[in-house]
Amino acid sequence: MFDILAEITGKIHVAAAAIAVPLAIGLIGLKACESVGRNPEAATKVLVQSIIAMAFAEAIVFFAIFLG
């Protein structure tokens, strides 16, 4: 009984990370588009920072898989 419960709870953090990361990447892209719409001259700086932020957000899944 406890073995099954431990195995189920061991996978919940991976599922939560797999659900949350695409939402986070979508929000990063949304805010990047909004900021470029407000200030088109800063498009290059915003693009670089948003790509770095998306990479960090994507790394959360790998941390959840390999460290969990």
PDB file of N, CA, C and O in Angstrom:
ATOM      1  N   MET A   1       0.822  -1.192   0.000  1.00  0.00           N
ATOM      2  CA  MET A   1       0.000   0.000   0.000  1.00  0.00           C
ATOM      3  C   MET A   1       0.868   1.257   0.000  1.00  0.00           C
ATOM      4  O   MET A   1       0.660   2.162  -0.783  1.00  0.00           O
ATOM      5  N   PHE A   2       1.850   1.305   0.899  1.00  0.00           N
ATOM      6  CA  PHE A   2       2.686   2.495   0.989  1.00  0.00           C
ATOM      7  C   PHE A   2       3.653   2.610  -0.189  1.00  0.00           C
ATOM      8  O   PHE A   2       4.070   3.715  -0.537  1.00  0.00           O
ATOM      9  N   ASP A   3       4.010   1.483  -0.779  1.00  0.00           N
ATOM     10  CA  ASP A   3       4.882   1.539  -1.956  1.00  0.00           C
ATOM     11  C   ASP A   3       4.177   2.215  -3.127  1.00  0.00           C
ATOM     12  O   ASP A   3       4.778   3.019  -3.844  1.00  0.00           O
ATOM     13  N   ILE A   4       2.906   1.889  -3.304  1.00  0.00           N
ATOM     14  CA  ILE A   4       2.144   2.510  -4.387  1.00  0.00           C
ATOM     15  C   ILE A   4       1.969   3.999  -4.123  1.00  0.00           C
ATOM     16  O   ILE A   4       2.117   4.824  -5.032  1.00  0.00           O
ATOM     17  N   LEU A   5       1.677   4.357  -2.886  1.00  0.00           N
ATOM     18  CA  LEU A   5       1.499   5.760  -2.530  1.00  0.00           C
ATOM     19  C   LEU A   5       2.798   6.553  -2.733  1.00  0.00           C
ATOM     20  O   LEU A   5       2.786   7.677  -3.241  1.00  0.00           O
ATOM     21  N   ALA A   6       3.916   5.955  -2.372  1.00  0.00           N
ATOM     22  CA  ALA A   6       5.208   6.623  -2.555  1.00  0.00           C
ATOM     23  C   ALA A   6       5.521   6.800  -4.032  1.00  0.00           C
ATOM     24  O   ALA A   6       6.078   7.822  -4.441  1.00  0.00           O
ATOM     25  N   GLU A   7       5.151   5.828  -4.860  1.00  0.00           N
ATOM     26  CA  GLU A   7       5.421   5.943  -6.281  1.00  0.00           C
ATOM     27  C   GLU A   7       4.531   6.998  -6.930  1.00  0.00           C
ATOM     28  O   GLU A   7       4.967   7.731  -7.814  1.00  0.00           O
ATOM     29  N   ILE A   8       3.285   7.095  -6.477  1.00  0.00           N
ATOM     30  CA  ILE A   8       2.385   8.110  -7.020  1.00  0.00           C
ATOM     31  C   ILE A   8       2.860   9.504  -6.630  1.00  0.00           C
ATOM     32  O   ILE A   8       2.924  10.399  -7.470  1.00  0.00           O
ATOM     33  N   THR A   9       3.224   9.706  -5.385  1.00  0.00           N
ATOM     34  CA  THR A   9       3.673  11.027  -4.959  1.00  0.00           C
ATOM     35  C   THR A   9       5.024  11.376  -5.566  1.00  0.00           C
ATOM     36  O   THR A   9       5.352  12.544  -5.715  1.00  0.00           O
ATOM     37  N   GLY A  10       5.789  10.385  -5.941  1.00  0.00           N
ATOM     38  CA  GLY A  10       7.068  10.644  -6.582  1.00  0.00           C
ATOM     39  C   GLY A  10       6.917  11.204  -7.980  1.00  0.00           C
ATOM     40  O   GLY A  10       7.812  11.852  -8.503  1.00  0.00           O
ATOM     41  N   LYS A  11       5.780  10.974  -8.598  1.00  0.00           N
ATOM     42  CA  LYS A  11       5.561  11.451  -9.968  1.00  0.00           C
ATOM     43  C   LYS A  11       4.759  12.754 -10.016  1.00  0.00           C
ATOM     44  O   LYS A  11       4.668  13.374 -11.060  1.00  0.00           O
ATOM     45  N   ILE A  12       4.175  13.159  -8.916  1.00  0.00           N
ATOM     46  CA  ILE A  12       3.331  14.355  -8.931  1.00  0.00           C
ATOM     47  C   ILE A  12       4.152  15.612  -9.204  1.00  0.00           C
ATOM     48  O   ILE A  12       3.712  16.488  -9.948  1.00  0.00           O
ATOM     49  N   HIS A  13       5.347  15.711  -8.658  1.00  0.00           N
ATOM     50  CA  HIS A  13       6.144  16.916  -8.886  1.00  0.00           C
ATOM     51  C   HIS A  13       6.579  17.032 -10.340  1.00  0.00           C
ATOM     52  O   HIS A  13       6.683  18.132 -10.870  1.00  0.00           O
ATOM     53  N   VAL A  14       6.802  15.907 -11.014  1.00  0.00           N
ATOM     54  CA  VAL A  14       7.159  15.961 -12.428  1.00  0.00           C
ATOM     55  C   VAL A  14       5.959  16.414 -13.254  1.00  0.00           C
ATOM     56  O   VAL A  14       6.088  17.225 -14.171  1.00  0.00           O
ATOM     57  N   ALA A  15       4.777  15.907 -12.911  1.00  0.00           N
ATOM     58  CA  ALA A  15       3.565  16.315 -13.627  1.00  0.00           C
ATOM     59  C   ALA A  15       3.270  17.791 -13.399  1.00  0.00           C
ATOM     60  O   ALA A  15       2.886  18.509 -14.337  1.00  0.00           O
ATOM     61  N   ALA A  16       3.446  18.260 -12.178  1.00  0.00           N
ATOM     62  CA  ALA A  16       3.208  19.676 -11.896  1.00  0.00           C
ATOM     63  C   ALA A  16       4.186  20.565 -12.661  1.00  0.00           C
ATOM     64  O   ALA A  16       3.797  21.610 -13.200  1.00  0.00           O
ATOM     65  N   ALA A  17       5.428  20.153 -12.736  1.00  0.00           N
ATOM     66  CA  ALA A  17       6.417  20.930 -13.493  1.00  0.00           C
ATOM     67  C   ALA A  17       6.107  20.894 -14.984  1.00  0.00           C
ATOM     68  O   ALA A  17       6.250  21.899 -15.680  1.00  0.00           O
ATOM     69  N   ALA A  18       5.658  19.737 -15.472  1.00  0.00           N
ATOM     70  CA  ALA A  18       5.348  19.617 -16.898  1.00  0.00           C
ATOM     71  C   ALA A  18       4.121  20.440 -17.274  1.00  0.00           C
ATOM     72  O   ALA A  18       3.996  20.861 -18.423  1.00  0.00           O
ATOM     73  N   ILE A  19       3.235  20.666 -16.337  1.00  0.00           N
ATOM     74  CA  ILE A  19       2.062  21.504 -16.610  1.00  0.00           C
ATOM     75  C   ILE A  19       2.407  22.980 -16.457  1.00  0.00           C
ATOM     76  O   ILE A  19       1.951  23.818 -17.240  1.00  0.00           O
ATOM     77  N   ALA A  20       3.213  23.323 -15.477  1.00  0.00           N
ATOM     78  CA  ALA A  20       3.485  24.720 -15.175  1.00  0.00           C
ATOM     79  C   ALA A  20       4.460  25.369 -16.156  1.00  0.00           C
ATOM     80  O   ALA A  20       4.351  26.569 -16.431  1.00  0.00           O
ATOM     81  N   VAL A  21       5.390  24.602 -16.689  1.00  0.00           N
ATOM     82  CA  VAL A  21       6.417  25.188 -17.557  1.00  0.00           C
ATOM     83  C   VAL A  21       5.835  25.761 -18.858  1.00  0.00           C
ATOM     84  O   VAL A  21       6.178  26.888 -19.226  1.00  0.00           O
ATOM     85  N   PRO A  22       4.957  25.049 -19.569  1.00  0.00           N
ATOM     86  CA  PRO A  22       4.391  25.684 -20.775  1.00  0.00           C
ATOM     87  C   PRO A  22       3.581  26.948 -20.467  1.00  0.00           C
ATOM     88  O   PRO A  22       3.595  27.895 -21.252  1.00  0.00           O
ATOM     89  N   LEU A  23       2.903  26.945 -19.326  1.00  0.00           N
ATOM     90  CA  LEU A  23       2.187  28.158 -18.930  1.00  0.00           C
ATOM     91  C   LEU A  23       3.157  29.306 -18.677  1.00  0.00           C
ATOM     92  O   LEU A  23       2.906  30.447 -19.082  1.00  0.00           O
ATOM     93  N   ALA A  24       4.260  29.010 -18.014  1.00  0.00           N
ATOM     94  CA  ALA A  24       5.262  30.047 -17.740  1.00  0.00           C
ATOM     95  C   ALA A  24       5.896  30.569 -19.025  1.00  0.00           C
ATOM     96  O   ALA A  24       6.085  31.778 -19.184  1.00  0.00           O
ATOM     97  N   ILE A  25       6.182  29.677 -19.944  1.00  0.00           N
ATOM     98  CA  ILE A  25       6.782  30.102 -21.213  1.00  0.00           C
ATOM     99  C   ILE A  25       5.794  30.953 -22.004  1.00  0.00           C
ATOM    100  O   ILE A  25       6.168  31.952 -22.621  1.00  0.00           O
ATOM    101  N   GLY A  26       4.523  30.568 -21.972  1.00  0.00           N
ATOM    102  CA  GLY A  26       3.509  31.375 -22.647  1.00  0.00           C
ATOM    103  C   GLY A  26       3.374  32.761 -22.040  1.00  0.00           C
ATOM    104  O   GLY A  26       3.231  33.753 -22.764  1.00  0.00           O
ATOM    105  N   LEU A  27       3.426  32.847 -20.716  1.00  0.00           N
ATOM    106  CA  LEU A  27       3.355  34.155 -20.064  1.00  0.00           C
ATOM    107  C   LEU A  27       4.580  35.007 -20.369  1.00  0.00           C
ATOM    108  O   LEU A  27       4.475  36.226 -20.548  1.00  0.00           O
ATOM    109  N   ILE A  28       5.740  34.382 -20.423  1.00  0.00           N
ATOM    110  CA  ILE A  28       6.954  35.128 -20.775  1.00  0.00           C
ATOM    111  C   ILE A  28       6.839  35.691 -22.181  1.00  0.00           C
ATOM    112  O   ILE A  28       7.160  36.852 -22.438  1.00  0.00           O
ATOM    113  N   GLY A  29       6.362  34.872 -23.115  1.00  0.00           N
ATOM    114  CA  GLY A  29       6.177  35.344 -24.491  1.00  0.00           C
ATOM    115  C   GLY A  29       5.137  36.443 -24.593  1.00  0.00           C
ATOM    116  O   GLY A  29       5.306  37.410 -25.342  1.00  0.00           O
ATOM    117  N   LEU A  30       4.047  36.299 -23.829  1.00  0.00           N
ATOM    118  CA  LEU A  30       2.995  37.318 -23.829  1.00  0.00           C
ATOM    119  C   LEU A  30       3.532  38.659 -23.348  1.00  0.00           C
ATOM    120  O   LEU A  30       3.315  39.698 -23.990  1.00  0.00           O
ATOM    121  N   LYS A  31       4.239  38.640 -22.246  1.00  0.00           N
ATOM    122  CA  LYS A  31       4.769  39.890 -21.693  1.00  0.00           C
ATOM    123  C   LYS A  31       5.867  40.471 -22.574  1.00  0.00           C
ATOM    124  O   LYS A  31       6.026  41.696 -22.655  1.00  0.00           O
ATOM    125  N   ALA A  32       6.631  39.608 -23.246  1.00  0.00           N
ATOM    126  CA  ALA A  32       7.649  40.121 -24.168  1.00  0.00           C
ATOM    127  C   ALA A  32       6.996  40.823 -25.350  1.00  0.00           C
ATOM    128  O   ALA A  32       7.449  41.894 -25.770  1.00  0.00           O
ATOM    129  N   CYS A  33       5.915  40.243 -25.869  1.00  0.00           N
ATOM    130  CA  CYS A  33       5.204  40.891 -26.974  1.00  0.00           C
ATOM    131  C   CYS A  33       4.584  42.212 -26.538  1.00  0.00           C
ATOM    132  O   CYS A  33       4.609  43.192 -27.290  1.00  0.00           O
ATOM    133  N   GLU A  34       4.034  42.236 -25.336  1.00  0.00           N
ATOM    134  CA  GLU A  34       3.462  43.481 -24.822  1.00  0.00           C
ATOM    135  C   GLU A  34       4.525  44.559 -24.667  1.00  0.00           C
ATOM    136  O   GLU A  34       4.291  45.726 -25.018  1.00  0.00           O
ATOM    137  N   SER A  35       5.676  44.190 -24.151  1.00  0.00           N
ATOM    138  CA  SER A  35       6.714  45.194 -23.932  1.00  0.00           C
ATOM    139  C   SER A  35       7.303  45.699 -25.242  1.00  0.00           C
ATOM    140  O   SER A  35       7.639  46.886 -25.353  1.00  0.00           O
ATOM    141  N   VAL A  36       7.411  44.825 -26.237  1.00  0.00           N
ATOM    142  CA  VAL A  36       7.906  45.284 -27.544  1.00  0.00           C
ATOM    143  C   VAL A  36       6.853  46.171 -28.214  1.00  0.00           C
ATOM    144  O   VAL A  36       7.192  47.128 -28.906  1.00  0.00           O
ATOM    145  N   GLY A  37       5.582  45.867 -27.979  1.00  0.00           N
ATOM    146  CA  GLY A  37       4.528  46.721 -28.523  1.00  0.00           C
ATOM    147  C   GLY A  37       4.556  48.112 -27.917  1.00  0.00           C
ATOM    148  O   GLY A  37       4.242  49.098 -28.587  1.00  0.00           O
ATOM    149  N   ARG A  38       4.923  48.202 -26.653  1.00  0.00           N
ATOM    150  CA  ARG A  38       4.999  49.510 -25.992  1.00  0.00           C
ATOM    151  C   ARG A  38       6.265  50.266 -26.358  1.00  0.00           C
ATOM    152  O   ARG A  38       6.256  51.488 -26.447  1.00  0.00           O
ATOM    153  N   ASN A  39       7.364  49.524 -26.515  1.00  0.00           N
ATOM    154  CA  ASN A  39       8.656  50.158 -26.796  1.00  0.00           C
ATOM    155  C   ASN A  39       9.381  49.351 -27.873  1.00  0.00           C
ATOM    156  O   ASN A  39      10.222  48.508 -27.566  1.00  0.00           O
ATOM    157  N   PRO A  40       9.090  49.608 -29.144  1.00  0.00           N
ATOM    158  CA  PRO A  40       9.696  48.817 -30.231  1.00  0.00           C
ATOM    159  C   PRO A  40      11.212  48.948 -30.335  1.00  0.00           C
ATOM    160  O   PRO A  40      11.870  48.056 -30.867  1.00  0.00           O
ATOM    161  N   GLU A  41      11.762  50.019 -29.808  1.00  0.00           N
ATOM    162  CA  GLU A  41      13.215  50.204 -29.904  1.00  0.00           C
ATOM    163  C   GLU A  41      13.978  49.230 -29.019  1.00  0.00           C
ATOM    164  O   GLU A  41      15.156  48.961 -29.255  1.00  0.00           O
ATOM    165  N   ALA A  42      13.305  48.693 -28.011  1.00  0.00           N
ATOM    166  CA  ALA A  42      13.961  47.762 -27.087  1.00  0.00           C
ATOM    167  C   ALA A  42      13.720  46.305 -27.478  1.00  0.00           C
ATOM    168  O   ALA A  42      13.894  45.415 -26.648  1.00  0.00           O
ATOM    169  N   ALA A  43      13.352  46.061 -28.717  1.00  0.00           N
ATOM    170  CA  ALA A  43      12.982  44.703 -29.144  1.00  0.00           C
ATOM    171  C   ALA A  43      14.137  43.715 -28.991  1.00  0.00           C
ATOM    172  O   ALA A  43      13.930  42.578 -28.545  1.00  0.00           O
ATOM    173  N   THR A  44      15.346  44.119 -29.312  1.00  0.00           N
ATOM    174  CA  THR A  44      16.485  43.198 -29.229  1.00  0.00           C
ATOM    175  C   THR A  44      16.788  42.826 -27.786  1.00  0.00           C
ATOM    176  O   THR A  44      16.999  41.645 -27.480  1.00  0.00           O
ATOM    177  N   LYS A  45      16.782  43.795 -26.911  1.00  0.00           N
ATOM    178  CA  LYS A  45      17.045  43.523 -25.496  1.00  0.00           C
ATOM    179  C   LYS A  45      15.957  42.641 -24.894  1.00  0.00           C
ATOM    180  O   LYS A  45      16.246  41.713 -24.135  1.00  0.00           O
ATOM    181  N   VAL A  46      14.717  42.921 -25.241  1.00  0.00           N
ATOM    182  CA  VAL A  46      13.606  42.125 -24.715  1.00  0.00           C
ATOM    183  C   VAL A  46      13.671  40.701 -25.256  1.00  0.00           C
ATOM    184  O   VAL A  46      13.427  39.737 -24.516  1.00  0.00           O
ATOM    185  N   LEU A  47      14.019  40.552 -26.519  1.00  0.00           N
ATOM    186  CA  LEU A  47      14.114  39.219 -27.120  1.00  0.00           C
ATOM    187  C   LEU A  47      15.177  38.377 -26.430  1.00  0.00           C
ATOM    188  O   LEU A  47      14.930  37.210 -26.086  1.00  0.00           O
ATOM    189  N   VAL A  48      16.330  38.948 -26.193  1.00  0.00           N
ATOM    190  CA  VAL A  48      17.415  38.210 -25.535  1.00  0.00           C
ATOM    191  C   VAL A  48      17.016  37.801 -24.122  1.00  0.00           C
ATOM    192  O   VAL A  48      17.193  36.645 -23.717  1.00  0.00           O
ATOM    193  N   GLN A  49      16.462  38.734 -23.375  1.00  0.00           N
ATOM    194  CA  GLN A  49      16.075  38.424 -22.000  1.00  0.00           C
ATOM    195  C   GLN A  49      14.937  37.414 -21.943  1.00  0.00           C
ATOM    196  O   GLN A  49      14.908  36.558 -21.056  1.00  0.00           O
ATOM    197  N   SER A  50      14.003  37.483 -22.875  1.00  0.00           N
ATOM    198  CA  SER A  50      12.899  36.529 -22.851  1.00  0.00           C
ATOM    199  C   SER A  50      13.364  35.135 -23.252  1.00  0.00           C
ATOM    200  O   SER A  50      12.879  34.140 -22.702  1.00  0.00           O
ATOM    201  N   ILE A  51      14.300  35.025 -24.165  1.00  0.00           N
ATOM    202  CA  ILE A  51      14.832  33.705 -24.535  1.00  0.00           C
ATOM    203  C   ILE A  51      15.581  33.089 -23.358  1.00  0.00           C
ATOM    204  O   ILE A  51      15.441  31.889 -23.079  1.00  0.00           O
ATOM    205  N   ILE A  52      16.352  33.887 -22.643  1.00  0.00           N
ATOM    206  CA  ILE A  52      17.059  33.381 -21.464  1.00  0.00           C
ATOM    207  C   ILE A  52      16.070  32.951 -20.386  1.00  0.00           C
ATOM    208  O   ILE A  52      16.226  31.893 -19.771  1.00  0.00           O
ATOM    209  N   ALA A  53      15.028  33.747 -20.172  1.00  0.00           N
ATOM    210  CA  ALA A  53      14.015  33.399 -19.171  1.00  0.00           C
ATOM    211  C   ALA A  53      13.270  32.124 -19.565  1.00  0.00           C
ATOM    212  O   ALA A  53      12.958  31.288 -18.705  1.00  0.00           O
ATOM    213  N   MET A  54      12.987  31.948 -20.853  1.00  0.00           N
ATOM    214  CA  MET A  54      12.332  30.720 -21.307  1.00  0.00           C
ATOM    215  C   MET A  54      13.227  29.503 -21.103  1.00  0.00           C
ATOM    216  O   MET A  54      12.751  28.424 -20.755  1.00  0.00           O
ATOM    217  N   ALA A  55      14.516  29.662 -21.320  1.00  0.00           N
ATOM    218  CA  ALA A  55      15.449  28.555 -21.095  1.00  0.00           C
ATOM    219  C   ALA A  55      15.505  28.166 -19.623  1.00  0.00           C
ATOM    220  O   ALA A  55      15.520  26.968 -19.288  1.00  0.00           O
ATOM    221  N   PHE A  56      15.511  29.158 -18.748  1.00  0.00           N
ATOM    222  CA  PHE A  56      15.492  28.854 -17.310  1.00  0.00           C
ATOM    223  C   PHE A  56      14.185  28.184 -16.906  1.00  0.00           C
ATOM    224  O   PHE A  56      14.172  27.268 -16.077  1.00  0.00           O
ATOM    225  N   ALA A  57      13.081  28.633 -17.472  1.00  0.00           N
ATOM    226  CA  ALA A  57      11.787  28.011 -17.157  1.00  0.00           C
ATOM    227  C   ALA A  57      11.749  26.569 -17.655  1.00  0.00           C
ATOM    228  O   ALA A  57      11.206  25.687 -16.985  1.00  0.00           O
ATOM    229  N   GLU A  58      12.326  26.320 -18.796  1.00  0.00           N
ATOM    230  CA  GLU A  58      12.357  24.949 -19.334  1.00  0.00           C
ATOM    231  C   GLU A  58      13.249  24.048 -18.483  1.00  0.00           C
ATOM    232  O   GLU A  58      13.004  22.848 -18.373  1.00  0.00           O
ATOM    233  N   ALA A  59      14.262  24.613 -17.869  1.00  0.00           N
ATOM    234  CA  ALA A  59      15.163  23.812 -17.037  1.00  0.00           C
ATOM    235  C   ALA A  59      14.479  23.284 -15.785  1.00  0.00           C
ATOM    236  O   ALA A  59      14.939  22.296 -15.207  1.00  0.00           O
ATOM    237  N   ILE A  60      13.382  23.903 -15.385  1.00  0.00           N
ATOM    238  CA  ILE A  60      12.662  23.443 -14.196  1.00  0.00           C
ATOM    239  C   ILE A  60      12.187  22.006 -14.368  1.00  0.00           C
ATOM    240  O   ILE A  60      12.226  21.212 -13.423  1.00  0.00           O
ATOM    241  N   VAL A  61      11.741  21.644 -15.558  1.00  0.00           N
ATOM    242  CA  VAL A  61      11.298  20.264 -15.799  1.00  0.00           C
ATOM    243  C   VAL A  61      12.459  19.288 -15.619  1.00  0.00           C
ATOM    244  O   VAL A  61      12.301  18.233 -15.025  1.00  0.00           O
ATOM    245  N   PHE A  62      13.614  19.648 -16.119  1.00  0.00           N
ATOM    246  CA  PHE A  62      14.768  18.758 -15.994  1.00  0.00           C
ATOM    247  C   PHE A  62      15.194  18.605 -14.537  1.00  0.00           C
ATOM    248  O   PHE A  62      15.587  17.527 -14.112  1.00  0.00           O
ATOM    249  N   PHE A  63      15.115  19.696 -13.776  1.00  0.00           N
ATOM    250  CA  PHE A  63      15.401  19.589 -12.350  1.00  0.00           C
ATOM    251  C   PHE A  63      14.408  18.678 -11.666  1.00  0.00           C
ATOM    252  O   PHE A  63      14.764  17.874 -10.805  1.00  0.00           O
ATOM    253  N   ALA A  64      13.147  18.796 -12.033  1.00  0.00           N
ATOM    254  CA  ALA A  64      12.115  17.964 -11.411  1.00  0.00           C
ATOM    255  C   ALA A  64      12.301  16.490 -11.764  1.00  0.00           C
ATOM    256  O   ALA A  64      12.081  15.615 -10.932  1.00  0.00           O
ATOM    257  N   ILE A  65      12.722  16.221 -12.986  1.00  0.00           N
ATOM    258  CA  ILE A  65      12.892  14.824 -13.410  1.00  0.00           C
ATOM    259  C   ILE A  65      14.146  14.203 -12.777  1.00  0.00           C
ATOM    260  O   ILE A  65      14.095  13.118 -12.206  1.00  0.00           O
ATOM    261  N   PHE A  66      15.255  14.908 -12.868  1.00  0.00           N
ATOM    262  CA  PHE A  66      16.522  14.292 -12.461  1.00  0.00           C
ATOM    263  C   PHE A  66      16.825  14.407 -10.971  1.00  0.00           C
ATOM    264  O   PHE A  66      17.564  13.603 -10.435  1.00  0.00           O
ATOM    265  N   LEU A  67      16.282  15.411 -10.309  1.00  0.00           N
ATOM    266  CA  LEU A  67      16.547  15.556  -8.890  1.00  0.00           C
ATOM    267  C   LEU A  67      15.450  14.955  -8.022  1.00  0.00           C
ATOM    268  O   LEU A  67      15.596  14.880  -6.809  1.00  0.00           O
ATOM    269  N   GLY A  68      14.343  14.565  -8.648  1.00  0.00           N
ATOM    270  CA  GLY A  68      13.208  14.031  -7.871  1.00  0.00           C
ATOM    271  C   GLY A  68      13.293  12.574  -7.589  1.00  0.00           C
ATOM    272  O   GLY A  68      14.021  11.751  -7.865  1.00  0.00           O
TER     273      GLY A  68
END
